[in-house]
């Protein structure tokens, strides 16, 4: 009779242990043992007990989560059970953010309330503008975003009370609402343009485009670009336990306020291996310059001399990233409005060559979400250094949902991994003039 347990024999002692196997929603990819069950495995009673060694958490589940599901082999992504393709086709960003944070699609009334509550919190305190003015004109907008979100914690001292549901929800409204405003203000600051205040009769995306690009007060964002941006925001809203989300959970587990916590998550997103990859893709495409140079570039990537094909590969997806498929499709919608970005030809050819090359095929390296997103953002007139910021705006919803889930999870405690110490054994201190 099969049993849902694992029998472990410790060959050091000959002792056998049985540890239960637990499952998530799917037994195929949710089977795990509790790492703490290994602690009973000891050679002597005063041993610490066995640990699992897992640098970079390649095979460690740090939480149970009901928010996002990814099947990396089959290229499936779902928020709260809903397929990303359906949400991208039918939902709006704010509805998806509600779904991610509250766990279910809203009723009409719930959506109206949610939208109203986000909309009324889009303004920034006037002092934040002075704070923004302190940044150099050429400061990277992601650095500005990280610093400004962190600074918001000083404006809302009530946010420290993370255990009160209504207070938590208020900070969620504020953060989802203010991220686009901070992002747009960071851009306007870099261009020396006056800040454009949020306009409450516009949708989440149209308001963002307006704050970015309005010069003439008669400016109205194109409905096609507004919808394309909604879709891009939906695709980036959450992605389970990635680097920045794990940072959000780890920092939040110390029960600090969500502004400081989210600044930490955004800082994690900034790196080129994570949310900074979209920026790196554009710089890579520009450096390649033309289709003729692709074979030589691929050669350099394969030689492993520090060059990666940015926008390719993923820790979880070993198949085409479903978000990249959707983004590739909406590129054409955007190009119809603003004209074709010439870099798309290089990207398409790069993808074609890579997907036929054994180096990429054998390692299951496929385009990820960042491969095509930058090309669209650039076509829309968004500068390259704003790309990680464009990622952070919608991911705020995911970070907050994961943060709240962590706080409400009775099994969670302050995050504190173990280590395997490999340093020196005990040494006696030697005074300075006696050292060799
Ligand atoms: N170009 C060339 N080779 C690659 C690439 C790439 N983009 N990605 C992975 N490899 C190779 C890697 O060298 C290794 O080869 P070998 O087995 O011979 O040593 C193998 O594939 C496995 O790679 P890994 O580095 O062990 O994989 P990982 O899971 O640690 O890294 C990754 C995942 C996304 C950091 C990596 O694929 C990468 O650096 N990609 C480029 C950056 C990028 O596009 N990041 C965006 C990720 S999606 C958006 C997000 O959520 O952040």
Coordinates of C-alpha atoms in Angstrom, one line a residue, residues 32 99 134 192 240 402 414:
X32 CA 7.4 18.4 -0.1
X99 CA -8.1 39.7 -7.5
X134 CA 17.0 66.8 -4.5
X192 CA 13.2 69.1 -16.2
X240 CA 5.1 34.0 -6.9
X402 CA 2.4 38.3 -0.8
X414 CA 10.8 36.3 11.1

